[in-house]
Coordinates of C-alpha atoms (C1' of nucleotides) in Angstrom, one line a residue:
Chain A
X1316 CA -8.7 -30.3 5.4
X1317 CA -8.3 -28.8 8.8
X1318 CA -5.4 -26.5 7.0
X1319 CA -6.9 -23.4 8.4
X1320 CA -6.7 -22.6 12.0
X1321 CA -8.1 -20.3 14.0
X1322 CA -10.6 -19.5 11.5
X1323 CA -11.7 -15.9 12.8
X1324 CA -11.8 -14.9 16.4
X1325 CA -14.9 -13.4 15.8
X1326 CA -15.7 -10.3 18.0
X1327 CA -18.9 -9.7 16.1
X1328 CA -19.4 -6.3 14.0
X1329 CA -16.0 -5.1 15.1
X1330 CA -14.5 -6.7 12.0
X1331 CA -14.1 -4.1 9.5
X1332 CA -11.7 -5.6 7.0
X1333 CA -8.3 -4.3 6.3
X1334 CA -8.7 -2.5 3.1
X1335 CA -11.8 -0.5 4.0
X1336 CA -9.6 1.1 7.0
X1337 CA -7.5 2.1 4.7
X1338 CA -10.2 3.8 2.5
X1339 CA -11.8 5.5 5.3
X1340 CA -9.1 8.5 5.7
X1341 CA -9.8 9.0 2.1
X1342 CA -13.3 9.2 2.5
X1343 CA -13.1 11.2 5.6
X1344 CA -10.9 13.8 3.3
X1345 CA -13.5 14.0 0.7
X1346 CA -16.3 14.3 3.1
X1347 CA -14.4 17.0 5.6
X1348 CA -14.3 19.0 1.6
X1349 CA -17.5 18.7 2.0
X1350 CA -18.3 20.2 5.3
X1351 CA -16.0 23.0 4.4
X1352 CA -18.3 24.0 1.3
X1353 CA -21.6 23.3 3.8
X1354 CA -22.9 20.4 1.3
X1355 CA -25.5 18.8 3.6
X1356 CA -25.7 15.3 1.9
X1357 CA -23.9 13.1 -0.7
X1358 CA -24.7 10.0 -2.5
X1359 CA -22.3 7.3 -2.8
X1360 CA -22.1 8.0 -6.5
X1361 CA -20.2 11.5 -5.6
X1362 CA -18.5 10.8 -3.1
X1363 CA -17.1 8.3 -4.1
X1364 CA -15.6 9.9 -7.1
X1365 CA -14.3 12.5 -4.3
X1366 CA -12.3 9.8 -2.9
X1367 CA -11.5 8.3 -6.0
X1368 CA -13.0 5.0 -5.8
X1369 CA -16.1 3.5 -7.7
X1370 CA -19.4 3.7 -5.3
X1371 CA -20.3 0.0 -5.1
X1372 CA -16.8 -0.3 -2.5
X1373 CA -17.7 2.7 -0.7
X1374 CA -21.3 1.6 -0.2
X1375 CA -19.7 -1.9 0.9
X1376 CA -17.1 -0.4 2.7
X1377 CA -19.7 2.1 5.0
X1378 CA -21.8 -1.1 5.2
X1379 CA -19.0 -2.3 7.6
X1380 CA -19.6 0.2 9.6
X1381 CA -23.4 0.6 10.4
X1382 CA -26.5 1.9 8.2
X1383 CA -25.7 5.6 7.9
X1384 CA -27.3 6.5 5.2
X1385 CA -30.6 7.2 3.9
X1386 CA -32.5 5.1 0.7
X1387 CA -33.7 7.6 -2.0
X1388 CA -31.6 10.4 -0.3
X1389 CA -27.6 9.5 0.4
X1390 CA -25.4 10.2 3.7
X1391 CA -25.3 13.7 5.9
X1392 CA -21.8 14.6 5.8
X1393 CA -21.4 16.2 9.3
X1394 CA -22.9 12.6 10.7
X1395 CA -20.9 10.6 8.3
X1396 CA -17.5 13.0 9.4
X1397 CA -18.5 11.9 12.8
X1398 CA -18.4 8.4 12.1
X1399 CA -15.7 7.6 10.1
X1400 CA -13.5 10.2 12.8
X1401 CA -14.7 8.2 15.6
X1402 CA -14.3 4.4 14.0
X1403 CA -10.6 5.8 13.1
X1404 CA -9.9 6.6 16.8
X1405 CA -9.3 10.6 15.8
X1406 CA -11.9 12.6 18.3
X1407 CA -9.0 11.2 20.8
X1408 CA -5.7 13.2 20.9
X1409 CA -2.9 11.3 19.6
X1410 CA 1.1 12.8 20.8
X1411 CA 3.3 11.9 18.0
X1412 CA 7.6 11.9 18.5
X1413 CA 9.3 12.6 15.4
X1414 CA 12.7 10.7 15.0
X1415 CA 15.3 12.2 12.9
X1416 CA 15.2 15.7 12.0
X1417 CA 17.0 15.7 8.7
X1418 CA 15.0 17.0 5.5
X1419 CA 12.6 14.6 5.5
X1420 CA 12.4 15.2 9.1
X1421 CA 11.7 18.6 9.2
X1422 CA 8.9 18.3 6.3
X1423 CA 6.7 16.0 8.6
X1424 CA 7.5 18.4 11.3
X1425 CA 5.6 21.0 9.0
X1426 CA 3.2 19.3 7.7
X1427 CA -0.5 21.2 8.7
X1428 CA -2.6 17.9 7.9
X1429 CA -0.9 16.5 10.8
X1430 CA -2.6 18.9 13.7
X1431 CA -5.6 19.2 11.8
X1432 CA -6.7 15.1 12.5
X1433 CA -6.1 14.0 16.1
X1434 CA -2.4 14.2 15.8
X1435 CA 0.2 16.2 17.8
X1436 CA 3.9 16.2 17.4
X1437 CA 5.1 15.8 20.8
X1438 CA 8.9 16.3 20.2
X1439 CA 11.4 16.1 17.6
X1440 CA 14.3 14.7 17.9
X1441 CA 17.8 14.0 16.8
X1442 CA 20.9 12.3 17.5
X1443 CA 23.0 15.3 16.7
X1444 CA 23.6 17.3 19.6
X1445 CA 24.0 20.4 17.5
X1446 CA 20.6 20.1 16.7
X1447 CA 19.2 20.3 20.3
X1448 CA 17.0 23.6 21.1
X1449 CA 17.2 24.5 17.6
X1450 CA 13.6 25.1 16.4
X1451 CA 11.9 23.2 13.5
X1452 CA 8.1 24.2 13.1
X1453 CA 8.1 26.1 16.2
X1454 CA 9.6 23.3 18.2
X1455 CA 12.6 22.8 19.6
X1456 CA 14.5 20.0 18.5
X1457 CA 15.5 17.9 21.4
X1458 CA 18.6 15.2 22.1
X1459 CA 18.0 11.4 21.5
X1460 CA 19.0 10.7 25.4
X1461 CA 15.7 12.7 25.8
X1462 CA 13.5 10.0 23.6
X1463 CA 12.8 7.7 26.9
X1464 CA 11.0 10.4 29.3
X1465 CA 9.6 12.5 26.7
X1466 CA 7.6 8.8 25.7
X1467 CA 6.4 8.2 29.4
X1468 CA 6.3 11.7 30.6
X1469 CA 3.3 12.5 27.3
X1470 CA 2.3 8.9 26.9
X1471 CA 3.5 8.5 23.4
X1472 CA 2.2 5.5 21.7
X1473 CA 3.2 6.7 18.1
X1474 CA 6.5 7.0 16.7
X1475 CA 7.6 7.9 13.4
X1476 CA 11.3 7.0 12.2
X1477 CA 13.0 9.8 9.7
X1478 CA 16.2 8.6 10.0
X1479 CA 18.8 7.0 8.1
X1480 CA 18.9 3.3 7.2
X1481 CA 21.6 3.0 9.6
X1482 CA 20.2 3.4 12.7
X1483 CA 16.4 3.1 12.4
X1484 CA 16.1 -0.5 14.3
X1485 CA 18.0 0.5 16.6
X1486 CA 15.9 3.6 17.1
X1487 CA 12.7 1.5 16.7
X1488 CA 13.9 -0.8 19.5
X1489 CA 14.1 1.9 21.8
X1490 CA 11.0 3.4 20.7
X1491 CA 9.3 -0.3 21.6
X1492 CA 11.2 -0.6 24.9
X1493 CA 9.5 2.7 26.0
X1494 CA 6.5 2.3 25.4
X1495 CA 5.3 2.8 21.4
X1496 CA 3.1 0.4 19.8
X1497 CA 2.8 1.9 16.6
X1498 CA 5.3 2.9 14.1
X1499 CA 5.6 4.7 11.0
X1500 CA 8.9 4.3 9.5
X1501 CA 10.5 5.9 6.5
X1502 CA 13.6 4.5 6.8
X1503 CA 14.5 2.0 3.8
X1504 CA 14.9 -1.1 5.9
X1505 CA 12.7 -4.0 7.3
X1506 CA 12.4 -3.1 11.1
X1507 CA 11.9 -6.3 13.2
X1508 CA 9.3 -5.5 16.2
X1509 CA 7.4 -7.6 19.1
X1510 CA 3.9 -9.1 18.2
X1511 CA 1.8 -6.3 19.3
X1512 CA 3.5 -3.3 18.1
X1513 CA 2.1 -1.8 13.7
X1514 CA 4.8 -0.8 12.1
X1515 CA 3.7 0.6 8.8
X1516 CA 6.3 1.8 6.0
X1517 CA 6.8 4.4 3.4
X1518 CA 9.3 4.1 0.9
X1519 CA 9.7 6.6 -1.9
X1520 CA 12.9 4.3 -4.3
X1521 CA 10.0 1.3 -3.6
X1522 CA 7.3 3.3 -5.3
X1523 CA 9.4 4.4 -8.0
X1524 CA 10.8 1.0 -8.9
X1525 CA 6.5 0.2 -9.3
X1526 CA 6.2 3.0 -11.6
X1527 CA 9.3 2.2 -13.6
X1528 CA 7.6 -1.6 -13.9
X1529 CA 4.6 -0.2 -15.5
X1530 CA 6.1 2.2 -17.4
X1531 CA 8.4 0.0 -18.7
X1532 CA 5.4 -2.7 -19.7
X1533 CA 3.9 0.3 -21.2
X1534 CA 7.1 0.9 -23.8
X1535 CA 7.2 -3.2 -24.2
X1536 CA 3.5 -3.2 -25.6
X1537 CA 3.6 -0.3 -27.6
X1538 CA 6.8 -2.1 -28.9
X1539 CA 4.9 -5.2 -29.7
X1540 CA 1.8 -3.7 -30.7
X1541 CA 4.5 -3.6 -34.3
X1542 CA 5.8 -6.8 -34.7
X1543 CA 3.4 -9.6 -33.3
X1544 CA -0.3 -9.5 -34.8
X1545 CA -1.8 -7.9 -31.7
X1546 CA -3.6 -10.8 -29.6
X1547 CA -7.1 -11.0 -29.2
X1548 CA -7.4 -8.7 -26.3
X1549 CA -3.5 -7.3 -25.1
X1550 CA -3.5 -3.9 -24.0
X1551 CA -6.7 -3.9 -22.4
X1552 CA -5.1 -5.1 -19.0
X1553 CA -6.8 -3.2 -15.7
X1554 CA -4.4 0.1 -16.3
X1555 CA -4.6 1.7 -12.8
X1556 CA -5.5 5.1 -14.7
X1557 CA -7.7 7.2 -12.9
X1558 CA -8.5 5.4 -9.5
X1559 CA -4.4 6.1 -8.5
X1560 CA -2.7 2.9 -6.9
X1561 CA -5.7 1.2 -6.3
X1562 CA -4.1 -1.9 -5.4
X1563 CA -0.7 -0.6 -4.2
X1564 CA -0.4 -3.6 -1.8
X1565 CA 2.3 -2.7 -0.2
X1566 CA 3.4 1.2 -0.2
X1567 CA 6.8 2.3 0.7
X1568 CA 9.4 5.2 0.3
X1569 CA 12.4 4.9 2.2
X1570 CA 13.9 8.1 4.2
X1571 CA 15.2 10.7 2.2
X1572 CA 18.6 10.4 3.7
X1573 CA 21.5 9.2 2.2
X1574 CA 21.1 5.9 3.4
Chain B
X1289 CA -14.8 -25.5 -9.2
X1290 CA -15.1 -23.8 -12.5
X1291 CA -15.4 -20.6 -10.8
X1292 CA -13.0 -18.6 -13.0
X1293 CA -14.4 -17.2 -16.1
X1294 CA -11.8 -16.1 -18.3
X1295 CA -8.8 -17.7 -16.6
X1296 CA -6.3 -15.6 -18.5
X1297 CA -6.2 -13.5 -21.4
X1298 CA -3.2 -15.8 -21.0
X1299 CA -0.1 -13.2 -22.3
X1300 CA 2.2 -16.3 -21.4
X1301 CA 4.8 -15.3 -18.6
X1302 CA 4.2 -11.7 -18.8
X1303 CA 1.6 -11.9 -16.6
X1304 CA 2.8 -10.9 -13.3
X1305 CA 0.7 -10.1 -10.2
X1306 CA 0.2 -6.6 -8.8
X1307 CA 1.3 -7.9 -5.5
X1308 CA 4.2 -9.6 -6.4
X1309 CA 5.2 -6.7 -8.2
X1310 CA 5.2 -4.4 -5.6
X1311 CA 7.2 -6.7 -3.1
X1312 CA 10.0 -7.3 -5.9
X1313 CA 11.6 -4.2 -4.4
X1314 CA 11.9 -5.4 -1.2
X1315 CA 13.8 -8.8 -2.8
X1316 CA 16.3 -6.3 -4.5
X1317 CA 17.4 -4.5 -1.3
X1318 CA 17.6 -7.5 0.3
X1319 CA 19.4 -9.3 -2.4
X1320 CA 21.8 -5.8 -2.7
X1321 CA 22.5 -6.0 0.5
X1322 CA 23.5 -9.9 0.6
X1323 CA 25.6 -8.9 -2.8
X1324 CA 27.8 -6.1 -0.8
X1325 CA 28.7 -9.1 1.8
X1326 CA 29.6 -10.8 -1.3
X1327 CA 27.1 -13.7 -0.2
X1328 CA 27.0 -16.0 -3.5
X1329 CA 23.5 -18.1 -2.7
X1330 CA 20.4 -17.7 -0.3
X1331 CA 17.9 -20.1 0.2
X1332 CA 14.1 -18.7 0.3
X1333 CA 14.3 -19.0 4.1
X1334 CA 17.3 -16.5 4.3
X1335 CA 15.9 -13.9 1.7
X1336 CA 12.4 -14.1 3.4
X1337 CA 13.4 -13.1 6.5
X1338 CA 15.8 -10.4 5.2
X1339 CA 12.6 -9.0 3.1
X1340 CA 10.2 -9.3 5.9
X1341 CA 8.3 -12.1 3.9
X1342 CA 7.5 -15.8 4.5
X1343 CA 9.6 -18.1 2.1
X1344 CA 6.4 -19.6 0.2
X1345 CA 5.0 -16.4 -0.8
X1346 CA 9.0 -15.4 -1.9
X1347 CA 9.1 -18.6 -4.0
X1348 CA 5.5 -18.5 -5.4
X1349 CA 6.6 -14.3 -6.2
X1350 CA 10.1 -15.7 -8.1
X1351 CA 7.8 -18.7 -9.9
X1352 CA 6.5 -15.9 -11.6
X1353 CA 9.7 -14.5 -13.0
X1354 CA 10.8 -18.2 -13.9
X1355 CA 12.6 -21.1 -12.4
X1356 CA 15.6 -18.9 -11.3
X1357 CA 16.9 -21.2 -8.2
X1358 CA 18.6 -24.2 -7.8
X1359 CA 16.9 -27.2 -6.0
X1360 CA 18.4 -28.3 -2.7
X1361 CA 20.5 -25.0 -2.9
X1362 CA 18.9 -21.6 -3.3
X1363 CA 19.4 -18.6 -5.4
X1364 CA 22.5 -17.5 -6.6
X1365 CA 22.7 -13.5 -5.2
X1366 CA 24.2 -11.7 -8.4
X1367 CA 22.1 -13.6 -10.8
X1368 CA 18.7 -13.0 -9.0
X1369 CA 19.5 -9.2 -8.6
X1370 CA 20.3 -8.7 -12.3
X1371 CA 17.0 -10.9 -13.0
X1372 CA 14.9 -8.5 -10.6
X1373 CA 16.2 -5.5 -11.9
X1374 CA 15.6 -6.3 -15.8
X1375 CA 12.1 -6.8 -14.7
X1376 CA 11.9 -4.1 -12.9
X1377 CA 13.0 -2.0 -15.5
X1378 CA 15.7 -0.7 -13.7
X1379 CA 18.8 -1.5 -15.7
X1380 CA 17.6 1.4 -18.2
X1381 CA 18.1 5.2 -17.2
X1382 CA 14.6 7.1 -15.9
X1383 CA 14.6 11.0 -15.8
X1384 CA 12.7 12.0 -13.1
X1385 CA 11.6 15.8 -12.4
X1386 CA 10.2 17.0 -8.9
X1387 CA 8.1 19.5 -8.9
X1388 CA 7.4 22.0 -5.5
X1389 CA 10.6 22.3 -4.1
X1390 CA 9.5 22.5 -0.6
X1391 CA 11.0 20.8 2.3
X1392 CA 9.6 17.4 1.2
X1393 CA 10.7 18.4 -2.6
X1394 CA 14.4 19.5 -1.0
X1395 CA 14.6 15.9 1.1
X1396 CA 13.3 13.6 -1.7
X1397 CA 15.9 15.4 -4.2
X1398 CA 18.4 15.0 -1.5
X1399 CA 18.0 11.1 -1.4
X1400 CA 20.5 9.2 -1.8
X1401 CA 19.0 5.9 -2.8
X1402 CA 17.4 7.6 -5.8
X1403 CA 20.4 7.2 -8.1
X1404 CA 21.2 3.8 -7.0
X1405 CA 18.6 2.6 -8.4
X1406 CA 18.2 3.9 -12.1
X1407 CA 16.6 7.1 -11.5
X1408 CA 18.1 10.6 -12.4
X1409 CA 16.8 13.8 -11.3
X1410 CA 16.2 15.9 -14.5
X1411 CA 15.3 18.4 -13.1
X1412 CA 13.9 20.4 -9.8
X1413 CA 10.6 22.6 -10.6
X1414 CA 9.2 25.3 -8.2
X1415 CA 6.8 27.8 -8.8
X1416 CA 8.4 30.1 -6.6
X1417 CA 10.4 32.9 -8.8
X1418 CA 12.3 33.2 -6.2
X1419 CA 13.5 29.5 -5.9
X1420 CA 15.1 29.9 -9.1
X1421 CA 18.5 29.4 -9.6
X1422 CA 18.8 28.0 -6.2
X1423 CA 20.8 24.8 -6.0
X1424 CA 19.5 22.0 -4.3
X1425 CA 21.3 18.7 -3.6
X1426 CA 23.7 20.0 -6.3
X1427 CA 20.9 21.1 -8.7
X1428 CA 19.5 23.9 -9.8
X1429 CA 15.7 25.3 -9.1
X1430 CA 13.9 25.7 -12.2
X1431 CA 10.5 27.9 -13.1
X1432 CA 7.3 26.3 -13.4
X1433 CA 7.5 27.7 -17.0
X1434 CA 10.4 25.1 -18.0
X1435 CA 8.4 22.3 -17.3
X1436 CA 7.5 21.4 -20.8
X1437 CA 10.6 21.9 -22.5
X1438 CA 13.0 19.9 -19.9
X1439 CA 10.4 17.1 -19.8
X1440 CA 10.5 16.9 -23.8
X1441 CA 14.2 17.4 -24.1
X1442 CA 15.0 14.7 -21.9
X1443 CA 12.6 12.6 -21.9
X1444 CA 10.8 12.2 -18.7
X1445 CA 8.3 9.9 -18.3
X1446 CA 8.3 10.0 -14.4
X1447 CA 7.3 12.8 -12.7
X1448 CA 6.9 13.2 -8.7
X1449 CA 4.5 16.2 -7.5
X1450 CA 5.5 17.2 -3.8
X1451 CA 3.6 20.5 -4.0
X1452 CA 0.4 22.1 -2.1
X1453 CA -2.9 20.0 -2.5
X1454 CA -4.1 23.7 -4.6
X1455 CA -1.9 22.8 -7.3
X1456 CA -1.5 19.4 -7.4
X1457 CA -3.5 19.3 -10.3
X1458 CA -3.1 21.7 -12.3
X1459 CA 0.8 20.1 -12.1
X1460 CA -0.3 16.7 -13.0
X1461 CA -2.2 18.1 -16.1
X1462 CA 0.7 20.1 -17.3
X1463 CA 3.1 16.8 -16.5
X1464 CA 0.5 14.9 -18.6
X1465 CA 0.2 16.9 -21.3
X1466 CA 4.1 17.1 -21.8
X1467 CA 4.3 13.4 -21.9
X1468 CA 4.6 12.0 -18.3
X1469 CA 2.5 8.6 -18.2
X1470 CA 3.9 7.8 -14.6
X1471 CA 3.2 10.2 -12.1
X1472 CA 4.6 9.9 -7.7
X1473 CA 1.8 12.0 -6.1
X1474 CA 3.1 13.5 -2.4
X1475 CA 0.2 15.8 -2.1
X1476 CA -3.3 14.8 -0.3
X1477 CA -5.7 15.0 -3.4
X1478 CA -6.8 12.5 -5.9
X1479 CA -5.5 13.0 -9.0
X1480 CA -7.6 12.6 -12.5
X1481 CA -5.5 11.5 -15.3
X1482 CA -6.6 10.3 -18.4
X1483 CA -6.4 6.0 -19.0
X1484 CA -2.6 4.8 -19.3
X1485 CA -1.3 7.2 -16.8
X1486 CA -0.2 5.3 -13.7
X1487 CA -0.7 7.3 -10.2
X1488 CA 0.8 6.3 -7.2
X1489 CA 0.2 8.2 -4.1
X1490 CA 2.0 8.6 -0.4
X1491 CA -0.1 10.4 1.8
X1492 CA 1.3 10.4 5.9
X1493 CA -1.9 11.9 7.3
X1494 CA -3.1 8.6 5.9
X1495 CA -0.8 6.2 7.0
X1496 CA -1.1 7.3 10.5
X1497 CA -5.2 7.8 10.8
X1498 CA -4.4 4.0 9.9
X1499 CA -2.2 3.4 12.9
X1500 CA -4.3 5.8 15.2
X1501 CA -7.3 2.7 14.0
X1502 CA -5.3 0.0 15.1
X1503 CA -3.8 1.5 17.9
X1504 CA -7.5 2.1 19.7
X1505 CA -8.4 -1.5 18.8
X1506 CA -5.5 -2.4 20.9
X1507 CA -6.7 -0.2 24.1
X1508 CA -10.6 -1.2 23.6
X1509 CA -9.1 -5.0 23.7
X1510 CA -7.2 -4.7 26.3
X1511 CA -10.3 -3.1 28.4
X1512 CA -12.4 -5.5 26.8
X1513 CA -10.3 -8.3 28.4
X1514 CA -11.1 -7.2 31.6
X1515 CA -14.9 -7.0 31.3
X1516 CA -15.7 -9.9 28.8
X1517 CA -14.3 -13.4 29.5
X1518 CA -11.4 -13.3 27.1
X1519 CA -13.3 -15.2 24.4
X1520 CA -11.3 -18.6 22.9
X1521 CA -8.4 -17.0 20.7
X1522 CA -8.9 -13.2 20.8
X1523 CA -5.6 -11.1 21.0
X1524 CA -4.2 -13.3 18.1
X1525 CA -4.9 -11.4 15.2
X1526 CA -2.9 -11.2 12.5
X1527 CA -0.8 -8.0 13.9
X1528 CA 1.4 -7.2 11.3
X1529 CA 4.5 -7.0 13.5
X1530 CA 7.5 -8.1 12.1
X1531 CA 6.7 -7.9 8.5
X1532 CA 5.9 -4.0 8.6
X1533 CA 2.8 -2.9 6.7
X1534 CA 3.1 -6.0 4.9
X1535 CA -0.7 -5.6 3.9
X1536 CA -1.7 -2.3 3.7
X1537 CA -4.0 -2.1 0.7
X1538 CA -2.9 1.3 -0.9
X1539 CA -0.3 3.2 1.0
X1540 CA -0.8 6.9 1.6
X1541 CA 1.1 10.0 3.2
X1542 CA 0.1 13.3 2.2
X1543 CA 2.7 16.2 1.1
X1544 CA 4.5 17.9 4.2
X1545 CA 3.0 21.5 3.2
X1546 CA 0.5 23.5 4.5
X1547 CA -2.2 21.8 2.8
Chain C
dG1366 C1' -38.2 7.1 -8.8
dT1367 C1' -33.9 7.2 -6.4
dG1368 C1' -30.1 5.5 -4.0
dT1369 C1' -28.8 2.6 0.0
dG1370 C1' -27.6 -2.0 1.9
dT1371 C1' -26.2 -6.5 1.0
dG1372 C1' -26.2 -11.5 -0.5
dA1373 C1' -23.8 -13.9 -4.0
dA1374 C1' -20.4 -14.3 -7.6
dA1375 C1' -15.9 -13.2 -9.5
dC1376 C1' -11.5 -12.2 -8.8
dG1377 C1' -6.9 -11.8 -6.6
dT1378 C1' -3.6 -13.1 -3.0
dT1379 C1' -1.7 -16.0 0.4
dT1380 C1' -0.8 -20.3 2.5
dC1381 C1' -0.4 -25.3 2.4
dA1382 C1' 1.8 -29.3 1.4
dC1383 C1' 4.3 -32.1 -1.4
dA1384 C1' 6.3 -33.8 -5.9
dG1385 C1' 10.5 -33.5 -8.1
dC1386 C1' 15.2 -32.0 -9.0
dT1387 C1' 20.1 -31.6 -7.2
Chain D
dA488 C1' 18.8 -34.9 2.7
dG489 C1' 17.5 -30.3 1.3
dC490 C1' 15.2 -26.7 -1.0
dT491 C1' 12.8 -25.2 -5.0
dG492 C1' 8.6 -24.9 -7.9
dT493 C1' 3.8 -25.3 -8.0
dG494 C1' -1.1 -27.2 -8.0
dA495 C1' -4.8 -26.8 -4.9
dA496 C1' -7.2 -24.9 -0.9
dA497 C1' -8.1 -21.1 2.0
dC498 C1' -8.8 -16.5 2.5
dG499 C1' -9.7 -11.6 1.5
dT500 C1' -11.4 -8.0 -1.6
dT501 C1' -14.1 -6.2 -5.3
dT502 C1' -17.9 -6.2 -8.3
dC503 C1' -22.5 -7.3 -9.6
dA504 C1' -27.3 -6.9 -9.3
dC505 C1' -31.4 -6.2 -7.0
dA506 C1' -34.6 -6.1 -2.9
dC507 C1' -36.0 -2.7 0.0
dA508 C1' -36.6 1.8 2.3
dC509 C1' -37.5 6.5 1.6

DNA sequence: GTGTGTGAAACGTTTCACAGCT
DNA sequence: AGCTGTGAAACGTTTCACACAC
């Protein structure tokens, strides 16, 4: 044996599993619903179906996080809110530099989800310089030569690449050299960062090529369904219907630049 | 063991995993890429590292497809890429239509690597009387009352909703009902659709609240360090640096609207 | 009775390590 | 000698089912 090796560092309770960090946003949507409409309590039955995900995960995934519920009764929204803000790090305020102000750009730089968590675009910018001082969302677009100060001067630690293919690692490895640890990048490529800095990707042709996969099994079986004697049990398969991409495991869309 | 139950309903080589699926994408840019430097072969080292992958999980993801290398050689480039994209689906032609022509509709219909692949936009649906007529990226702005007939005329099984969480819905169940089974959700609501409809969603307010998470881990660490005798492997972690979001579990960024 | 919290089982994915082909 | 293809082990995630608290 011996094939495994560090086993698991083990900092005790602080090991909430990959997966259920990524549920908790959507949980924290369905629950901030919630508080809007002044619901008081939920059971894991609906709010889970809120989130879109089947209650015996979300009762597993809260479990991860303390006992904040009640037996017989459910979970108290404005408590559970609380929670799942604080474990996600979003009662803290979070600066955010936008790189690459094209289309895509310009959408993030408008999106109102963004203020409404912890996060606050600190600066947009571009590497055009007839860009600079022009505003998008209210804020002025400033030059790439800019990037450096405007990182220390806020302490950015979150940068999100809009750009094209082209020049998003070199973009990212000024974003690292200044100072960010986590990235979000839409470009369609595979940035190579330091151990210690998240890069996280979005990539809409990736997501697209998933769908056309499925959608393409989908024509195959309907196809077959004809000509073979349909097999004990075909179709059935775990279609990912209702619950969205459950599984996605990866999730990408690359920038929406012609790359 | 004899832990399995079912093993497999046992399709025979039609049975390929959900993850593998999903990083198949990743192998065809790569492999595109290598094909414009008219590079004939790549071993499972090379094309790992150009995907962001290690080289066992690459050749356990080709095993699937079949035994497309060579032993003591590699993969030749043009033959892999035509084998990727047949299973990908992507050497037929897929309508696609957009609807909310917004500035995330405008960027995603203005991205380039959409055609590459074999996706066509059919069409560009706003709701916004206004809108119509309007060309975008070369395309025209249709009314919300079109839908039905383009999609049927054409075709269209994939359909990518980049409006307002309000109408999400209400778009998806019009898409639906037309005859969309495969639908690219950009705004920050769970979708119901009925079984064999496959939804995929990008949600930004999500990826970041998943970056914010990791990104406070890092700063309670590092003051952990100080007070708490740096216990025997801590830091380590798997940090998914270099490979990008290699693991993220579903993959989320919300529509760039005023939600 | 009702609904949470959670061990234990089932399932899926990744990694290891090496046999086997070129 | 080199690199693929793949069983088997390790690991992570989901689902089951029920004890327990209200």
């Amino acid at each position: 044996m011996a094939t495994g090796r560090t086993h698991r560092p083990a900092t005790r309770s602080r090991g909430i599993p990959e997966a259920t960090v990524a549920r908790l946003p959507l949980y924290l949507r369905a629950l901030t619903a919630l508080s809007e409409r002044s619901v008081p309590t939920v059971s894991s039955e609906e709010l889970a179906a809120a989130a879109g995900v089947n209650s015996a995960k979300l009762r597993k995934d809260f479990s991860y996080l303390g006992s904040y519920g009640t037996r017989g009764v459910g979970y108290d929204v404005e408590y559970l809110v609380y929670q799942i803000s604080r474990e996600l790090g979003l009662t803290q305020d979070w600066p955010v530099v936008i790189v690459g102000i094209g289309n895509l750009g310009a959408a993030l730089a408008n999106y109102g989800g963004f203020a409404s968590r912890g996060f606050r675009v600190a600066a947009l910018i571009d590497a055009d310089p007839g860009m600079a001082g022009k505003p998008v969302a209210g804020i002025p677009v400033q030059h790439t030569d800019e990037l450096e100060k405007i990182i220390q001067d806020d302490g950015v630690s979150i940068g999100v690449i809009a750009t094209p293919a082209g020049a998003a690692q070199q973009v990212c490895d000024r974003l690292v050299a200044a100072g960010v640890t986590s990235i979000l990048n839409f470009a369609p490529t595979v940035l190579n960062v330091p151990e210690g800095v998240d890069v996280r990707k979005v990539d809409l042709s990736i997501e697209l090529q998933i769908l056309a996969f499925h959608e393409q099994r989908k024509a195959g079986e309907e196809a077959a369904a004809d000509t073979v004697a349909v097999p004990p049990v075909a179709a059935r398969k775990q279609q990912h219907s209702t619950g969205s991409a459950d599984k996605g495991p990866d999730g990408d869309v690359p920038a929406v630049m012609p790359a």
